[in-house]
Short mmCIF file of C-alpha atoms in Angstrom, two decimals:
data_model
loop_
_atom_site.label_atom_id
_atom_site.label_comp_id
_atom_site.label_asym_id
_atom_site.label_seq_id
_atom_site.Cartn_x
_atom_site.Cartn_y
_atom_site.Cartn_z
CA MET Y 197 2.86 10.16 -18.68
CA SER Y 198 -0.16 8.30 -17.31
CA PRO Y 199 -1.26 9.61 -13.87
CA PHE Y 200 -0.43 6.14 -12.47
CA GLU Y 201 2.84 5.66 -14.35
CA LEU Y 202 5.72 5.29 -11.95
CA PRO Y 203 9.06 7.06 -12.44
CA SER Y 204 12.36 5.17 -12.42
CA LEU Y 205 13.45 3.36 -9.27
CA ALA Y 206 16.20 5.94 -8.83
CA ALA Y 207 13.61 8.74 -8.84
CA GLN Y 208 11.42 6.81 -6.42
CA ALA Y 209 14.38 6.39 -4.08
CA GLU Y 210 14.97 10.14 -4.22
CA ARG Y 211 11.37 10.76 -3.22
CA LEU Y 212 11.63 8.41 -0.24
CA ALA Y 213 14.76 10.23 0.84
CA ALA Y 214 13.00 13.59 0.52
CA LEU Y 215 10.09 12.32 2.62
CA GLY Y 216 12.47 11.54 5.47
CA LEU Y 217 12.41 7.75 5.42
CA VAL Y 218 15.98 7.52 6.70
CA GLU Y 219 14.94 9.42 9.83
CA ARG Y 220 12.13 6.88 10.25
CA GLY Y 221 14.43 3.86 10.15
CA LEU Y 222 15.13 3.05 6.50
CA PRO Y 223 18.86 2.36 6.06
CA GLY Y 224 20.47 5.06 3.95
CA ALA Y 225 22.57 2.38 2.27
CA ALA Y 226 19.42 0.77 0.89
CA LEU Y 227 18.41 4.04 -0.76
CA ASP Y 228 21.92 4.66 -2.03
CA ALA Y 229 22.03 1.23 -3.62
CA VAL Y 230 18.95 2.07 -5.68
CA ARG Y 231 19.89 5.68 -6.46
CA THR Y 232 23.36 4.82 -7.69
CA SER Y 233 22.52 1.57 -9.42
CA ASP Y 234 23.30 1.59 -13.13
CA ARG Y 235 20.27 -0.64 -13.65
CA ALA Y 236 17.93 1.83 -11.94
CA ALA Y 237 19.46 4.88 -13.61
CA ALA Y 238 19.20 3.27 -17.04
CA GLY Y 239 15.63 2.24 -16.46
CA THR Y 240 16.45 -1.39 -17.21
CA THR Y 241 14.47 -2.48 -14.17
CA ALA Y 242 11.20 -1.95 -16.05
CA ASP Y 243 8.68 -4.79 -15.96
CA GLN Y 244 8.01 -6.93 -18.99
CA ASP Y 245 5.16 -4.62 -19.96
CA GLY Y 246 7.62 -1.72 -20.15
CA THR Y 247 6.45 0.08 -17.00
CA ASN Y 248 8.59 0.83 -13.97
CA PRO Y 249 7.93 -1.28 -10.87
CA LEU Y 250 7.03 0.21 -7.51
CA LEU Y 251 9.68 0.62 -4.84
CA VAL Y 252 8.28 -0.71 -1.55
CA VAL Y 253 9.46 -0.10 2.01
CA HIS Y 254 9.51 -3.40 3.91
CA PRO Y 255 7.19 -3.23 6.95
CA ALA Y 256 9.84 -4.78 9.20
CA VAL Y 257 12.01 -1.72 8.55
CA VAL Y 258 9.40 1.06 8.63
CA PRO Y 259 5.96 -0.19 9.74
CA PRO Y 260 2.66 1.18 8.38
CA SER Y 261 2.08 3.33 11.47
CA ARG Y 262 5.25 5.29 10.61
CA LEU Y 263 4.61 5.37 6.86
CA ALA Y 264 1.00 6.57 6.92
CA PRO Y 265 1.74 10.06 8.33
CA LEU Y 266 3.91 10.71 5.25
CA LEU Y 267 0.92 10.35 2.93
CA SER Y 268 -0.50 13.60 1.62
CA LEU Y 269 -3.24 15.06 -0.55
CA GLY Y 270 -2.70 18.75 -1.08
CA GLU Y 271 -1.94 20.18 2.34
CA LYS Y 272 -3.61 17.29 4.19
CA ARG Y 273 -1.38 14.69 5.84
CA GLY Y 274 -2.17 11.01 6.17
CA PHE Y 275 -3.16 9.21 9.34
CA VAL Y 276 -4.26 5.85 10.75
CA VAL Y 277 -7.78 5.63 12.18
CA VAL Y 278 -7.83 5.73 15.96
CA ASP Y 279 -9.45 2.30 16.34
CA MET Y 280 -6.62 0.58 14.45
CA THR Y 281 -3.91 0.72 17.09
CA ASP Y 282 -2.80 -2.76 15.98
CA VAL Y 283 -2.15 -1.66 12.39
CA ASP Y 284 1.45 -2.89 12.48
CA ASP Y 285 0.31 -6.40 13.43
CA PHE Y 286 -1.40 -6.94 10.06
CA ALA Y 287 0.83 -9.37 8.16
CA PRO Y 288 0.95 -10.92 4.67
CA ILE Y 289 -1.67 -13.59 4.06
CA ASP Y 290 -0.75 -17.17 3.24
CA GLY Y 291 0.86 -17.39 -0.19
CA ILE Y 292 2.56 -13.99 0.00
CA GLU Y 293 6.27 -13.91 0.77
CA LEU Y 294 8.03 -10.57 0.95
CA PRO Y 295 11.59 -10.25 -0.34
CA GLU Y 296 14.01 -9.97 2.57
CA GLN Y 297 15.34 -6.52 1.73
CA PRO Y 298 14.65 -3.09 3.26
CA LEU Y 299 13.43 -2.06 -0.19
CA TYR Y 300 11.93 -4.37 -2.81
CA THR Y 301 9.73 -3.98 -5.87
CA VAL Y 302 6.24 -4.93 -6.99
CA GLY Y 303 5.27 -4.97 -10.64
CA ALA Y 304 2.34 -3.36 -12.41
CA PRO Y 305 0.27 -2.27 -9.39
CA THR Y 306 -3.40 -1.62 -10.14
CA ARG Y 307 -6.21 -0.20 -8.02
CA GLY Y 308 -8.78 -2.82 -9.01
CA ASP Y 309 -11.56 -0.32 -9.72
CA GLU Y 310 -13.42 -2.96 -11.73
CA MET Y 311 -13.99 -4.91 -8.51
CA ALA Y 312 -15.64 -2.03 -6.64
CA ASN Y 313 -18.68 -3.26 -4.70
CA TRP Y 314 -17.23 -6.76 -4.45
CA SER Y 315 -16.49 -8.43 -1.14
CA PRO Y 316 -12.84 -9.04 -0.21
CA GLU Y 317 -13.44 -12.80 -0.46
CA GLU Y 318 -14.74 -12.46 -4.03
CA ALA Y 319 -11.91 -10.10 -4.99
CA LEU Y 320 -9.19 -12.38 -3.64
CA ALA Y 321 -10.45 -15.25 -5.77
CA GLU Y 322 -10.56 -13.01 -8.86
CA ILE Y 323 -7.07 -11.61 -8.26
CA THR Y 324 -5.39 -14.96 -7.69
CA GLY Y 325 -7.32 -16.53 -10.54
CA ALA Y 326 -5.82 -13.92 -12.85
CA GLY Y 327 -2.31 -14.88 -11.74
CA ARG Y 328 -1.85 -11.76 -9.65
CA THR Y 329 -1.48 -11.18 -5.92
CA PRO Y 330 -3.16 -8.58 -3.67
CA LEU Y 331 -1.14 -5.66 -2.38
CA THR Y 332 -0.20 -5.65 1.28
CA LEU Y 333 -0.88 -2.56 3.37
CA SER Y 334 2.74 -1.37 3.23
CA GLU Y 335 2.76 -1.84 -0.52
CA GLY Y 336 -0.42 0.22 -0.85
CA ILE Y 337 1.02 3.00 1.29
CA SER Y 338 4.31 2.92 -0.64
CA TRP Y 339 2.33 3.31 -3.87
CA ALA Y 340 0.43 6.32 -2.54
CA LEU Y 341 3.68 7.88 -1.29
CA GLN Y 342 4.99 7.87 -4.85
CA LEU Y 343 1.69 8.73 -6.57
CA PRO Y 344 -0.72 10.46 -4.17
CA GLY Y 345 -3.38 10.51 -6.89
CA VAL Y 346 -3.97 6.77 -6.61
CA VAL Y 347 -6.03 7.64 -3.52
CA GLU Y 348 -8.84 9.46 -5.29
CA LYS Y 349 -12.33 10.50 -4.22
CA ASN Y 350 -14.73 7.61 -4.92
CA HIS Y 351 -11.83 5.51 -6.27
CA CYS Y 352 -9.78 4.18 -3.38
CA PHE Y 353 -8.67 0.65 -2.54
CA MET Y 354 -8.35 -2.19 -0.05
CA THR Y 355 -5.05 -3.97 0.56
CA ILE Y 356 -6.27 -7.46 1.30
CA GLY Y 357 -2.78 -8.93 1.08
CA SER Y 358 -2.51 -7.99 4.77
CA ARG Y 359 -4.65 -9.54 7.50
CA LEU Y 360 -4.41 -9.87 11.25
CA ARG Y 361 -4.18 -13.39 12.65
CA LYS Y 362 -6.01 -14.19 15.87
CA GLU Y 363 -4.08 -15.71 18.76
CA ARG Y 364 -6.31 -18.80 18.72
CA GLY Y 365 -6.17 -19.21 14.97
CA GLY Y 366 -8.09 -17.78 12.04
CA LEU Y 367 -8.18 -14.24 10.75
CA ASP Y 368 -9.49 -11.05 12.30
CA ALA Y 369 -12.59 -9.85 10.42
CA ARG Y 370 -10.99 -6.55 9.37
CA THR Y 371 -9.32 -5.82 6.04
CA PRO Y 372 -7.06 -2.73 5.71
CA ALA Y 373 -7.75 -0.05 3.12
CA LEU Y 374 -6.67 3.42 2.00
CA TRP Y 375 -9.25 6.11 1.32
CA ILE Y 376 -10.03 9.77 1.92
CA SER Y 377 -11.47 10.94 5.21
CA GLY Y 378 -14.78 12.75 5.25
CA GLY Y 379 -13.78 14.42 8.51
CA THR Y 380 -16.62 12.81 10.43
CA GLY Y 381 -16.69 10.95 13.72
CA ARG Y 382 -13.38 10.22 15.39
CA ASP Y 383 -11.41 11.22 12.28
CA GLY Y 384 -11.98 14.84 13.29
CA ARG Y 385 -13.08 17.74 11.11
CA GLU Y 386 -9.46 18.79 10.65
CA ASN Y 387 -8.80 15.57 8.73
CA ARG Y 388 -11.48 16.14 6.11
CA GLY Y 389 -9.92 15.39 2.73
CA ALA Y 390 -6.87 13.65 4.21
CA PRO Y 391 -5.66 10.21 3.06
CA LYS Y 392 -6.28 7.63 5.76
CA VAL Y 393 -5.44 4.05 6.60
CA GLY Y 394 -8.50 2.31 7.94
CA TRP Y 395 -10.32 -0.98 7.81
CA CYS Y 396 -13.47 -2.62 6.47
CA TRP Y 397 -15.25 -5.85 7.37
CA ALA Y 398 -14.00 -8.80 5.32
CA ARG Y 399 -17.41 -9.63 3.82
CA ASN Y 400 -18.72 -6.13 3.21
CA ARG Y 401 -19.01 -4.33 -0.12
CA HIS Y 402 -18.15 -0.70 -0.87
CA THR Y 403 -18.88 1.06 -4.14
CA TRP Y 404 -15.85 3.34 -3.74
CA LEU Y 405 -13.22 0.72 -2.86
CA GLY Y 406 -11.38 -1.41 -5.38
CA PHE Y 407 -8.84 -4.11 -4.57
CA ALA Y 408 -5.21 -3.27 -5.31
CA SER Y 409 -3.00 -6.00 -6.72
CA THR Y 410 0.36 -6.61 -8.38
CA SER Y 411 1.86 -8.92 -10.95
CA GLY Y 412 4.48 -9.99 -8.43
CA ARG Y 413 7.31 -9.11 -6.04
CA ALA Y 414 11.04 -9.09 -6.63
CA GLU Y 415 14.31 -8.29 -4.93
CA ILE Y 416 16.26 -5.33 -6.19
CA ALA Y 417 19.14 -6.54 -8.31
CA ARG Y 418 22.54 -5.96 -6.75
CA THR Y 419 25.14 -4.54 -9.07
#
């Protein structure tokens, strides 16, 4: 199995249950529907390229601030940077519509390593030009919950499918991202090596941040 190959949707649902998502607000019925689905159990929900899609927790059900602490790398737990108290206000950009289900899927997620050192503006044009769509923050966190290794030293990613809209119009200059804390500054030494949700300026470049994207979003088939 590739290190980024996702297990079946049923197995992903089991992992979310084990992480305690029901206690954080995810309806147990939504997990049961995936775990007991004949389609999920048979693996017939695979994308056209033969890979399993990613099971995503809708941010309206469990927001990023409640998902991030479930991230882990080794014994280190995830966190949101202290100057991102408005993390849950970041919403999908124009052109992205989330399925109206507590759990939905995204196909063929990639980290976008080949776009490292690009600006978010350049990356968005490249992603959409390729017929793909950038991951939202909740989608990026959901991916790392299933496969912690996608957040890797010197190979982390932005989730530019989420932006914060200003009250008077336009977008806030920050873009959310997932990477590994160096334990400096306000992160605190105790968080060195921990996965973190933070932000970068929308026009800046970072050699260690790619731009995560997906082939598309879909509702989970009801059986």
